Amino acid sequence: MDNFAFIIHPIDPKRDVSRKFPFLGRLLNEKQIDLFSTFFPPVYISEIEGITSQATGKEIKGWFIACPYTPRRMMELPERTVYHKIIQTGRLAEKLGAQILGLGAFTSVVGDAGVTIANALDVPVTTGDSYTVTVAVEAIREAALTMDIPLGGATAAVVGATGAIGQVCAELLSQDVERLYLIGRRRETLEELRTRLKIRARAELIVSTSMDVLAEAQLILTVTSALHEVIRPEHLQPGSVVCDVARPRDVSAMVSAARDDILVIDGGMVDVPGPVNFHFNFGFPPRKAYACMAETIALALEGRFEDYTLGKHLTRERVEEISAMAKKHGFRLSGFRSFEREVTQQHIETVRRNAKNARKLQTAHI
Ligand SMILES: NC(=O)c1ccc[n+]([C@@H]2O[C@H](COP(=O)([O-])OP(=O)(O)OC[C@H]3O[C@@H](n4cnc5c(N)ncnc54)[C@H](OP(=O)(O)O)[C@@H]3O)[C@@H](O)[C@H]2O)c1
């Protein structure tokens, strides 16, 4: 049976370590987990079964394996040390007999986004970023429809626009909307992106290094590699939609607590074809996976055992190819979730009503 392996790692240290090692999760605080993760070996997590292509009926199996580092550790330690640990985790996949390996969350962010790791391993590698782009952009388009925001006249923003995922998301959205803010930390790199996108863009493109411009945007796709939240309640306008693709999250939990006039959705979640059992709780409801996992799985279903998405410069061609491949095998955009809870129709109605009232209040104050 064809197969794959996927590397996960603790993102929220206490919560995620508790999922595999309840005792350690209870015993250690966040700082201690950060420190211990440096010395911990790669960990076998679970076998995944039941994934079946809707197109061909082919069934595959897979494995979750974990690189113990937290995002903070991956950013603090020397790049070579981090590569070494991810490669060690990849070797575990090779021992299991994996035919393709996906890099989850920060294992795909670090350094050159998988290139060095793929060169060191025999098993083909993918970051899963190409399909993540598709799913993120599809989610924001669908959320716009749900909130009655006409895409063609909308002002949107991509936060982390110079990143691997952010760049192609910005390219796709620049062909949909009227005005698009490209937000990041480096003005020069943002200007270069603007110059490149301008050739085919429908939207007016505006570069910014400040989150304050988010107050202008109705649709926000955020995908930074920041270790802490970068979007807070005061940044957002009533009735706006924020699709948070980043892990750790970019949107502060304060937004859901303090702003019932905004729709925040978790980006990058898809339905997996077949009666899949991951035999591990990574925080999603049954039969749902992150888009980056789905890319790895779709490649295994297709029998494409080759390095696929690597490096910081993704191509539109790869994004379109993996999107068609995933669709063919039966992956679908999942219903919306927000901070790991289902978004109900009632919640959407409440957000719409509150946004309308907030706008009325704003006008009255003017
Ligand atoms: N949901 C999913 O299925 C899925 C799949 C894959 C990845 N991800 C997540 O997606 C995120 C981005 O991945 P990537 O590979 O695109 O990373 P990347 O290539 O490193 O890009 C990150 C972007 O974030 C910006 N950034 C970093 N820290 C920032 C801060 N404090 N404030 C504002 N901008 C900041 C960077 O700007 P500079 O240019 O200034 O550094 C860059 O534009 C990660 O959180 C990753 O875990 C999610």
Tab-separated table of C-alpha atoms and ligand atoms in Angstrom:
chain	number	residue	atom	x	y	z
A	1	MET	CA	0.000	0.000	0.000
A	2	ASP	CA	1.376	3.442	-0.915
A	3	ASN	CA	2.026	5.741	2.003
A	4	PHE	CA	3.253	9.064	3.363
A	5	ALA	CA	4.612	10.556	6.572
A	6	PHE	CA	3.939	13.989	7.996
A	7	ILE	CA	5.998	15.908	10.556
A	8	ILE	CA	4.106	17.774	13.257
A	9	HIS	CA	5.541	19.682	16.212
A	10	PRO	CA	4.248	21.387	19.371
A	11	ILE	CA	2.845	24.832	18.568
A	12	ASP	CA	1.098	25.611	21.830
A	13	PRO	CA	3.679	23.796	24.011
A	14	LYS	CA	1.566	22.782	27.049
A	15	ARG	CA	-1.556	21.855	25.079
A	16	ASP	CA	0.277	19.921	22.368
A	17	VAL	CA	2.714	18.042	24.604
A	18	SER	CA	-0.263	16.993	26.781
A	19	ARG	CA	-1.903	15.423	23.727
A	20	LYS	CA	0.886	12.825	23.478
A	21	PHE	CA	2.364	12.872	26.998
A	22	PRO	CA	-0.401	13.953	29.465
A	23	PHE	CA	1.922	13.541	32.460
A	24	LEU	CA	4.724	15.713	31.020
A	25	GLY	CA	2.166	18.271	29.846
A	26	ARG	CA	0.852	18.588	33.413
A	27	LEU	CA	4.272	18.561	35.033
A	28	LEU	CA	6.212	21.061	32.913
A	29	ASN	CA	5.539	24.724	32.303
A	30	GLU	CA	5.906	26.364	28.891
A	31	LYS	CA	9.497	27.529	29.454
A	32	GLN	CA	10.570	24.070	30.648
A	33	ILE	CA	8.951	22.433	27.597
A	34	ASP	CA	10.791	24.912	25.351
A	35	LEU	CA	14.067	23.979	27.003
A	36	PHE	CA	13.491	20.197	27.132
A	37	SER	CA	12.396	20.156	23.494
A	38	THR	CA	16.038	20.914	22.607
A	39	PHE	CA	17.186	17.537	23.955
A	40	PHE	CA	14.137	15.410	23.091
A	41	PRO	CA	14.490	12.926	20.187
A	42	PRO	CA	11.977	12.737	17.302
A	43	VAL	CA	8.779	10.990	18.386
A	44	TYR	CA	6.598	8.438	16.586
A	45	ILE	CA	2.996	9.625	17.007
A	46	SER	CA	0.526	7.419	15.140
A	47	GLU	CA	-0.440	5.417	12.077
A	48	ILE	CA	-3.069	6.978	9.818
A	49	GLU	CA	-5.534	4.723	8.012
A	50	GLY	CA	-8.634	4.838	5.858
A	51	ILE	CA	-7.716	7.571	3.335
A	52	THR	CA	-9.345	6.601	0.054
A	53	SER	CA	-9.382	8.498	-3.242
A	54	GLN	CA	-12.850	9.396	-4.497
A	55	ALA	CA	-11.558	9.254	-8.050
A	56	THR	CA	-9.653	5.969	-8.124
A	57	GLY	CA	-10.653	4.111	-4.936
A	58	LYS	CA	-6.954	3.835	-4.055
A	59	GLU	CA	-6.332	3.534	-0.309
A	60	ILE	CA	-3.144	4.696	1.361
A	61	LYS	CA	-1.757	4.794	4.872
A	62	GLY	CA	0.465	7.279	6.654
A	63	TRP	CA	2.292	8.184	9.842
A	64	PHE	CA	2.473	11.251	12.043
A	65	ILE	CA	5.934	11.791	13.456
A	66	ALA	CA	6.935	14.710	15.630
A	67	CYS	CA	9.887	17.024	15.701
A	68	PRO	CA	9.998	18.094	19.368
A	69	TYR	CA	10.943	21.752	18.826
A	70	THR	CA	8.448	24.531	19.515
A	71	PRO	CA	8.238	27.526	17.079
A	72	ARG	CA	10.211	29.635	19.553
A	73	ARG	CA	12.990	27.012	19.679
A	74	MET	CA	13.094	26.843	15.875
A	75	MET	CA	13.574	30.610	15.670
A	76	GLU	CA	16.088	30.846	18.538
A	77	LEU	CA	18.401	27.919	17.842
A	78	PRO	CA	21.023	28.062	15.067
A	79	GLU	CA	19.485	27.112	11.719
A	80	ARG	CA	21.863	24.128	11.366
A	81	THR	CA	20.707	22.680	14.702
A	82	VAL	CA	17.076	22.975	13.650
A	83	TYR	CA	17.725	21.417	10.230
A	84	HIS	CA	19.556	18.572	11.986
A	85	LYS	CA	16.554	17.778	14.211
A	86	ILE	CA	14.074	17.941	11.313
A	87	ILE	CA	16.335	15.703	9.205
A	88	GLN	CA	16.573	13.251	12.138
A	89	THR	CA	12.753	13.231	12.195
A	90	GLY	CA	12.782	12.637	8.426
A	91	ARG	CA	15.081	9.640	8.967
A	92	LEU	CA	12.414	8.177	11.241
A	93	ALA	CA	9.986	8.515	8.306
A	94	GLU	CA	12.496	6.710	6.080
A	95	LYS	CA	12.809	3.860	8.615
A	96	LEU	CA	9.024	3.501	8.538
A	97	GLY	CA	9.262	3.162	4.752
A	98	ALA	CA	7.562	6.483	3.889
A	99	GLN	CA	7.375	7.297	0.179
A	100	ILE	CA	6.816	11.026	0.646
A	101	LEU	CA	7.270	13.348	3.625
A	102	GLY	CA	5.291	16.499	4.456
A	103	LEU	CA	6.707	19.270	6.635
A	104	GLY	CA	4.121	20.703	9.051
A	105	ALA	CA	3.893	24.259	10.441
A	106	PHE	CA	7.313	25.742	11.365
A	107	THR	CA	9.327	22.774	10.023
A	108	SER	CA	8.474	24.239	6.594
A	109	VAL	CA	9.050	27.866	7.604
A	110	VAL	CA	12.565	27.574	8.950
A	111	GLY	CA	15.508	28.626	6.753
A	112	ASP	CA	15.107	27.827	3.058
A	113	ALA	CA	11.678	26.168	3.450
A	114	GLY	CA	12.549	22.516	2.968
A	115	VAL	CA	15.369	22.720	0.389
A	116	THR	CA	18.240	21.736	2.731
A	117	ILE	CA	16.057	19.122	4.412
A	118	ALA	CA	15.058	17.540	1.091
A	119	ASN	CA	18.693	17.485	-0.066
A	120	ALA	CA	19.731	15.598	3.055
A	121	LEU	CA	16.987	12.962	2.865
A	122	ASP	CA	16.283	10.132	0.416
A	123	VAL	CA	12.505	10.365	0.860
A	124	PRO	CA	10.874	13.080	-1.343
A	125	VAL	CA	9.696	16.140	0.583
A	126	THR	CA	6.970	18.761	0.297
A	127	THR	CA	6.081	21.735	2.508
A	128	GLY	CA	2.393	21.611	1.583
A	129	ASP	CA	2.438	25.367	0.988
A	130	SER	CA	1.005	25.230	-2.560
A	131	TYR	CA	-2.280	23.673	-1.482
A	132	THR	CA	-2.360	25.907	1.604
A	133	VAL	CA	-2.507	28.889	-0.784
A	134	THR	CA	-5.502	27.408	-2.642
A	135	VAL	CA	-7.428	26.620	0.516
A	136	ALA	CA	-6.728	30.004	2.141
A	137	VAL	CA	-7.838	31.986	-0.904
A	138	GLU	CA	-10.909	29.787	-1.448
A	139	ALA	CA	-11.861	30.287	2.215
A	140	ILE	CA	-11.655	34.070	2.041
A	141	ARG	CA	-13.666	34.132	-1.206
A	142	GLU	CA	-16.372	31.959	0.357
A	143	ALA	CA	-16.392	33.989	3.570
A	144	ALA	CA	-16.826	37.184	1.516
A	145	LEU	CA	-19.871	35.637	-0.128
A	146	THR	CA	-21.270	34.583	3.252
A	147	MET	CA	-20.857	38.105	4.645
A	148	ASP	CA	-22.296	39.769	1.490
A	149	ILE	CA	-19.014	41.519	0.664
A	150	PRO	CA	-18.811	41.831	-3.143
A	151	LEU	CA	-15.284	40.683	-4.014
A	152	GLY	CA	-14.875	42.928	-7.038
A	153	GLY	CA	-15.431	46.102	-4.999
A	154	ALA	CA	-13.681	44.981	-1.823
A	155	THR	CA	-10.615	46.293	-0.036
A	156	ALA	CA	-8.480	43.362	1.110
A	157	ALA	CA	-5.169	42.871	2.886
A	158	VAL	CA	-2.578	40.129	3.017
A	159	VAL	CA	-0.506	40.197	6.214
A	160	GLY	CA	2.845	38.437	5.742
A	161	ALA	CA	2.607	39.225	2.030
A	162	THR	CA	6.333	38.702	1.418
A	163	GLY	CA	6.248	35.149	2.815
A	164	ALA	CA	6.176	31.897	0.827
A	165	ILE	CA	2.402	31.477	1.220
A	166	GLY	CA	1.586	35.197	1.442
A	167	GLN	CA	3.121	36.084	-1.931
A	168	VAL	CA	0.925	33.769	-4.008
A	169	CYS	CA	-2.166	34.552	-1.902
A	170	ALA	CA	-1.520	38.224	-2.673
A	171	GLU	CA	-1.064	37.449	-6.365
A	172	LEU	CA	-4.392	35.587	-6.542
A	173	LEU	CA	-6.335	38.170	-4.529
A	174	SER	CA	-4.850	41.031	-6.566
A	175	GLN	CA	-6.857	39.681	-9.477
A	176	ASP	CA	-10.120	39.578	-7.502
A	177	VAL	CA	-10.488	42.751	-5.451
A	178	GLU	CA	-10.507	46.517	-5.989
A	179	ARG	CA	-7.800	47.512	-3.498
A	180	LEU	CA	-5.197	45.276	-1.844
A	181	TYR	CA	-2.856	46.132	1.034
A	182	LEU	CA	0.410	44.191	1.056
A	183	ILE	CA	1.569	44.140	4.679
A	184	GLY	CA	4.900	42.980	6.080
A	185	ARG	CA	7.908	44.233	7.959
A	186	ARG	CA	10.324	45.034	5.122
A	187	ARG	CA	9.223	47.935	2.930
A	188	GLU	CA	11.774	47.230	0.200
A	189	THR	CA	10.701	43.596	-0.237
A	190	LEU	CA	7.064	44.698	-0.216
A	191	GLU	CA	7.797	47.264	-2.953
A	192	GLU	CA	9.481	44.546	-5.041
A	193	LEU	CA	6.396	42.361	-4.645
A	194	ARG	CA	4.131	45.258	-5.630
A	195	THR	CA	6.170	45.897	-8.780
A	196	ARG	CA	5.965	42.231	-9.740
A	197	LEU	CA	2.222	41.885	-9.071
A	198	LYS	CA	1.286	45.214	-10.700
A	199	ILE	CA	1.738	43.767	-14.196
A	200	ARG	CA	-1.286	41.451	-13.894
A	201	ALA	CA	-3.185	42.964	-10.967
A	202	ARG	CA	-6.738	44.230	-11.205
A	203	ALA	CA	-6.478	45.795	-7.763
A	204	GLU	CA	-4.794	48.982	-6.701
A	205	LEU	CA	-1.818	47.734	-4.653
A	206	ILE	CA	-0.736	49.557	-1.495
A	207	VAL	CA	2.303	48.637	0.566
A	208	SER	CA	2.377	49.038	4.351
A	209	THR	CA	4.461	48.013	7.354
A	210	SER	CA	1.741	49.036	9.813
A	211	MET	CA	-1.215	46.995	11.033
A	212	ASP	CA	-3.193	50.228	11.365
A	213	VAL	CA	-4.178	50.063	7.671
A	214	LEU	CA	-6.209	46.943	8.481
A	215	ALA	CA	-8.960	49.325	9.584
A	216	GLU	CA	-9.478	50.015	5.856
A	217	ALA	CA	-9.877	46.352	4.887
A	218	GLN	CA	-13.025	44.256	4.680
A	219	LEU	CA	-11.165	41.018	3.880
A	220	ILE	CA	-7.915	40.056	5.596
A	221	LEU	CA	-5.818	36.995	4.934
A	222	THR	CA	-3.067	36.688	7.499
A	223	VAL	CA	-0.140	34.280	7.215
A	224	THR	CA	2.923	35.518	9.081
A	225	SER	CA	5.553	33.458	10.863
A	226	ALA	CA	5.318	35.672	13.955
A	227	LEU	CA	5.583	33.865	17.289
A	228	HIS	CA	2.930	36.124	18.857
A	229	GLU	CA	-0.387	37.516	17.671
A	230	VAL	CA	-0.051	40.527	15.408
A	231	ILE	CA	-3.744	41.402	14.868
A	232	ARG	CA	-5.660	42.882	17.769
A	233	PRO	CA	-9.300	44.022	18.175
A	234	GLU	CA	-8.533	47.719	17.643
A	235	HIS	CA	-7.053	47.017	14.182
A	236	LEU	CA	-10.303	45.829	12.624
A	237	GLN	CA	-13.394	47.439	11.097
A	238	PRO	CA	-16.939	46.167	11.857
A	239	GLY	CA	-18.165	43.460	9.490
A	240	SER	CA	-14.698	42.466	8.296
A	241	VAL	CA	-13.553	38.887	7.689
A	242	VAL	CA	-10.163	37.638	8.859
A	243	CYS	CA	-8.817	34.318	7.600
A	244	ASP	CA	-5.963	33.257	9.890
A	245	VAL	CA	-3.711	30.721	8.190
A	246	ALA	CA	-0.744	31.166	10.525
A	247	ARG	CA	0.218	28.594	13.195
A	248	PRO	CA	0.826	29.917	15.834
A	249	ARG	CA	-2.162	32.163	15.176
A	250	ASP	CA	-1.793	35.772	14.043
A	251	VAL	CA	-5.149	36.884	15.419
A	252	SER	CA	-5.349	37.567	19.127
A	253	ALA	CA	-7.948	35.560	21.070
A	254	MET	CA	-9.041	39.011	22.307
A	255	VAL	CA	-10.649	39.572	18.901
A	256	SER	CA	-13.134	36.770	19.454
A	257	ALA	CA	-13.735	37.918	23.043
A	258	ALA	CA	-14.089	41.647	22.365
A	259	ARG	CA	-15.399	41.940	18.800
A	260	ASP	CA	-18.682	40.147	18.051
A	261	ASP	CA	-18.948	42.201	14.848
A	262	ILE	CA	-16.066	40.446	13.059
A	263	LEU	CA	-15.834	37.019	11.443
A	264	VAL	CA	-12.508	35.314	12.165
A	265	ILE	CA	-12.026	31.978	10.434
A	266	ASP	CA	-9.281	29.389	10.841
A	267	GLY	CA	-7.560	29.083	7.476
A	268	GLY	CA	-6.324	25.909	5.877
A	269	MET	CA	-8.766	23.212	6.977
A	270	VAL	CA	-10.063	20.581	4.513
A	271	ASP	CA	-12.206	17.440	4.475
A	272	VAL	CA	-10.167	14.296	3.746
A	273	PRO	CA	-11.677	11.616	1.443
A	274	GLY	CA	-12.432	8.194	2.956
A	275	PRO	CA	-13.074	6.956	6.496
A	276	VAL	CA	-9.781	8.376	7.759
A	277	ASN	CA	-8.609	7.784	11.297
A	278	PHE	CA	-5.522	9.768	12.302
A	279	HIS	CA	-5.281	7.957	15.666
A	280	PHE	CA	-4.138	11.273	17.102
A	281	ASN	CA	-6.004	14.397	18.152
A	282	PHE	CA	-4.313	17.434	16.638
A	283	GLY	CA	-7.254	19.699	17.447
A	284	PHE	CA	-9.511	19.198	14.409
A	285	PRO	CA	-12.863	17.383	14.226
A	286	PRO	CA	-12.776	13.858	12.713
A	287	ARG	CA	-11.829	13.511	9.015
A	288	LYS	CA	-10.426	17.021	8.679
A	289	ALA	CA	-6.822	17.984	8.060
A	290	TYR	CA	-4.609	20.998	7.500
A	291	ALA	CA	-4.110	21.907	3.860
A	292	CYS	CA	-0.376	21.176	4.124
A	293	MET	CA	-1.188	17.626	5.288
A	294	ALA	CA	-3.701	17.346	2.452
A	295	GLU	CA	-1.028	18.251	-0.137
A	296	THR	CA	1.195	15.410	1.119
A	297	ILE	CA	-1.748	12.984	1.098
A	298	ALA	CA	-2.924	14.049	-2.379
A	299	LEU	CA	0.575	13.472	-3.782
A	300	ALA	CA	0.610	9.975	-2.260
A	301	LEU	CA	-2.847	9.233	-3.713
A	302	GLU	CA	-1.616	10.415	-7.102
A	303	GLY	CA	1.584	8.343	-6.817
A	304	ARG	CA	3.704	11.490	-7.265
A	305	PHE	CA	6.634	10.497	-5.066
A	306	GLU	CA	8.895	13.455	-5.816
A	307	ASP	CA	10.009	16.691	-4.132
A	308	TYR	CA	7.061	18.982	-4.755
A	309	THR	CA	6.733	22.368	-2.991
A	310	LEU	CA	10.112	23.522	-1.708
A	311	GLY	CA	11.687	26.934	-1.124
A	312	LYS	CA	10.315	30.406	-0.502
A	313	HIS	CA	9.156	31.080	-4.078
A	314	LEU	CA	6.051	29.081	-4.932
A	315	THR	CA	4.707	28.976	-8.467
A	316	ARG	CA	1.148	29.534	-9.664
A	317	GLU	CA	1.518	26.394	-11.808
A	318	ARG	CA	2.179	24.180	-8.766
A	319	VAL	CA	-0.681	25.832	-6.859
A	320	GLU	CA	-3.075	25.148	-9.725
A	321	GLU	CA	-1.795	21.603	-10.275
A	322	ILE	CA	-2.104	20.500	-6.638
A	323	SER	CA	-5.474	22.187	-6.405
A	324	ALA	CA	-6.804	20.111	-9.334
A	325	MET	CA	-5.166	16.958	-7.944
A	326	ALA	CA	-6.677	17.424	-4.486
A	327	LYS	CA	-10.109	18.178	-5.944
A	328	LYS	CA	-9.965	15.042	-8.108
A	329	HIS	CA	-9.182	12.806	-5.113
A	330	GLY	CA	-12.019	14.336	-3.060
A	331	PHE	CA	-10.491	16.984	-0.768
A	332	ARG	CA	-12.938	19.816	-0.064
A	333	LEU	CA	-12.863	23.096	1.779
A	334	SER	CA	-14.359	22.414	5.223
A	335	GLY	CA	-17.084	24.454	6.860
A	336	PHE	CA	-15.779	27.492	8.722
A	337	ARG	CA	-14.232	27.206	12.167
A	338	SER	CA	-13.130	30.005	14.419
A	339	PHE	CA	-10.624	29.494	17.244
A	340	GLU	CA	-11.253	25.734	16.912
A	341	ARG	CA	-15.058	26.045	17.184
A	342	GLU	CA	-17.586	25.516	14.403
A	343	VAL	CA	-18.982	28.728	12.894
A	344	THR	CA	-22.755	28.312	12.817
A	345	GLN	CA	-25.233	30.178	10.604
A	346	GLN	CA	-26.522	31.786	13.799
A	347	HIS	CA	-23.018	33.124	14.574
A	348	ILE	CA	-22.765	34.622	11.080
A	349	GLU	CA	-26.167	36.309	11.501
A	350	THR	CA	-25.058	37.725	14.868
A	351	VAL	CA	-21.826	39.099	13.386
A	352	ARG	CA	-23.752	40.717	10.511
A	353	ARG	CA	-26.280	42.309	12.863
A	354	ASN	CA	-23.609	43.587	15.254
A	355	ALA	CA	-21.528	44.958	12.382
A	356	LYS	CA	-24.549	46.872	11.079
A	357	ASN	CA	-25.184	48.372	14.521
A	358	ALA	CA	-21.495	49.249	14.989
A	359	ARG	CA	-21.428	51.034	11.621
A	360	LYS	CA	-24.592	52.992	12.525
A	361	LEU	CA	-22.961	54.057	15.789
A	362	GLN	CA	-19.776	55.118	13.955
A	363	THR	CA	-21.822	57.234	11.506
A	364	ALA	CA	-23.762	58.809	14.370
A	365	HIS	CA	-20.467	59.839	16.019
A	366	ILE	CA	-19.238	61.454	12.796
B	1	LIG	N1	-2.819	26.317	8.004
B	1	LIG	C1	-1.991	25.565	7.261
B	1	LIG	O1	-2.373	24.537	6.689
B	1	LIG	C2	-0.549	26.007	7.125
B	1	LIG	C3	0.292	25.360	6.206
B	1	LIG	C4	1.610	25.798	6.077
B	1	LIG	C5	2.071	26.863	6.865
B	1	LIG	N2	1.245	27.447	7.759
B	1	LIG	C6	1.679	28.599	8.585
B	1	LIG	O2	1.779	29.742	7.724
B	1	LIG	C7	2.664	30.700	8.312
B	1	LIG	C8	3.595	31.293	7.257
B	1	LIG	O3	4.342	30.298	6.591
B	1	LIG	P1	5.357	30.702	5.395
B	1	LIG	O4	6.010	29.436	4.986
B	1	LIG	O5	4.658	31.515	4.366
B	1	LIG	O6	6.416	31.616	6.203
B	1	LIG	P2	7.491	32.639	5.627
B	1	LIG	O7	7.840	32.328	4.227
B	1	LIG	O8	8.588	32.674	6.629
B	1	LIG	O9	6.745	34.044	5.623
B	1	LIG	C9	6.353	34.664	6.802
B	1	LIG	C10	5.909	36.097	6.561
B	1	LIG	O10	5.537	36.622	7.825
B	1	LIG	C11	6.160	37.883	8.021
B	1	LIG	N3	6.379	38.109	9.450
B	1	LIG	C12	7.101	37.362	10.309
B	1	LIG	N4	7.024	37.862	11.552
B	1	LIG	C13	6.212	38.953	11.472
B	1	LIG	C14	5.724	39.905	12.421
B	1	LIG	N5	6.081	39.846	13.708
B	1	LIG	N6	4.897	40.886	11.984
B	1	LIG	C15	4.526	40.970	10.697
B	1	LIG	N7	4.955	40.089	9.739
B	1	LIG	C16	5.784	39.099	10.137
B	1	LIG	C17	7.471	37.759	7.250
B	1	LIG	O11	7.934	39.058	7.001
B	1	LIG	P3	9.478	39.386	6.814
B	1	LIG	O12	9.651	39.339	5.347
B	1	LIG	O13	9.643	40.728	7.379
B	1	LIG	O14	10.252	38.331	7.558
B	1	LIG	C18	6.985	37.012	6.009
B	1	LIG	O15	6.354	37.889	5.108
B	1	LIG	C19	3.342	29.971	9.471
B	1	LIG	O16	2.718	30.359	10.672
B	1	LIG	C20	3.052	28.498	9.195
B	1	LIG	O17	3.047	27.714	10.363
B	1	LIG	C21	-0.064	27.053	7.896
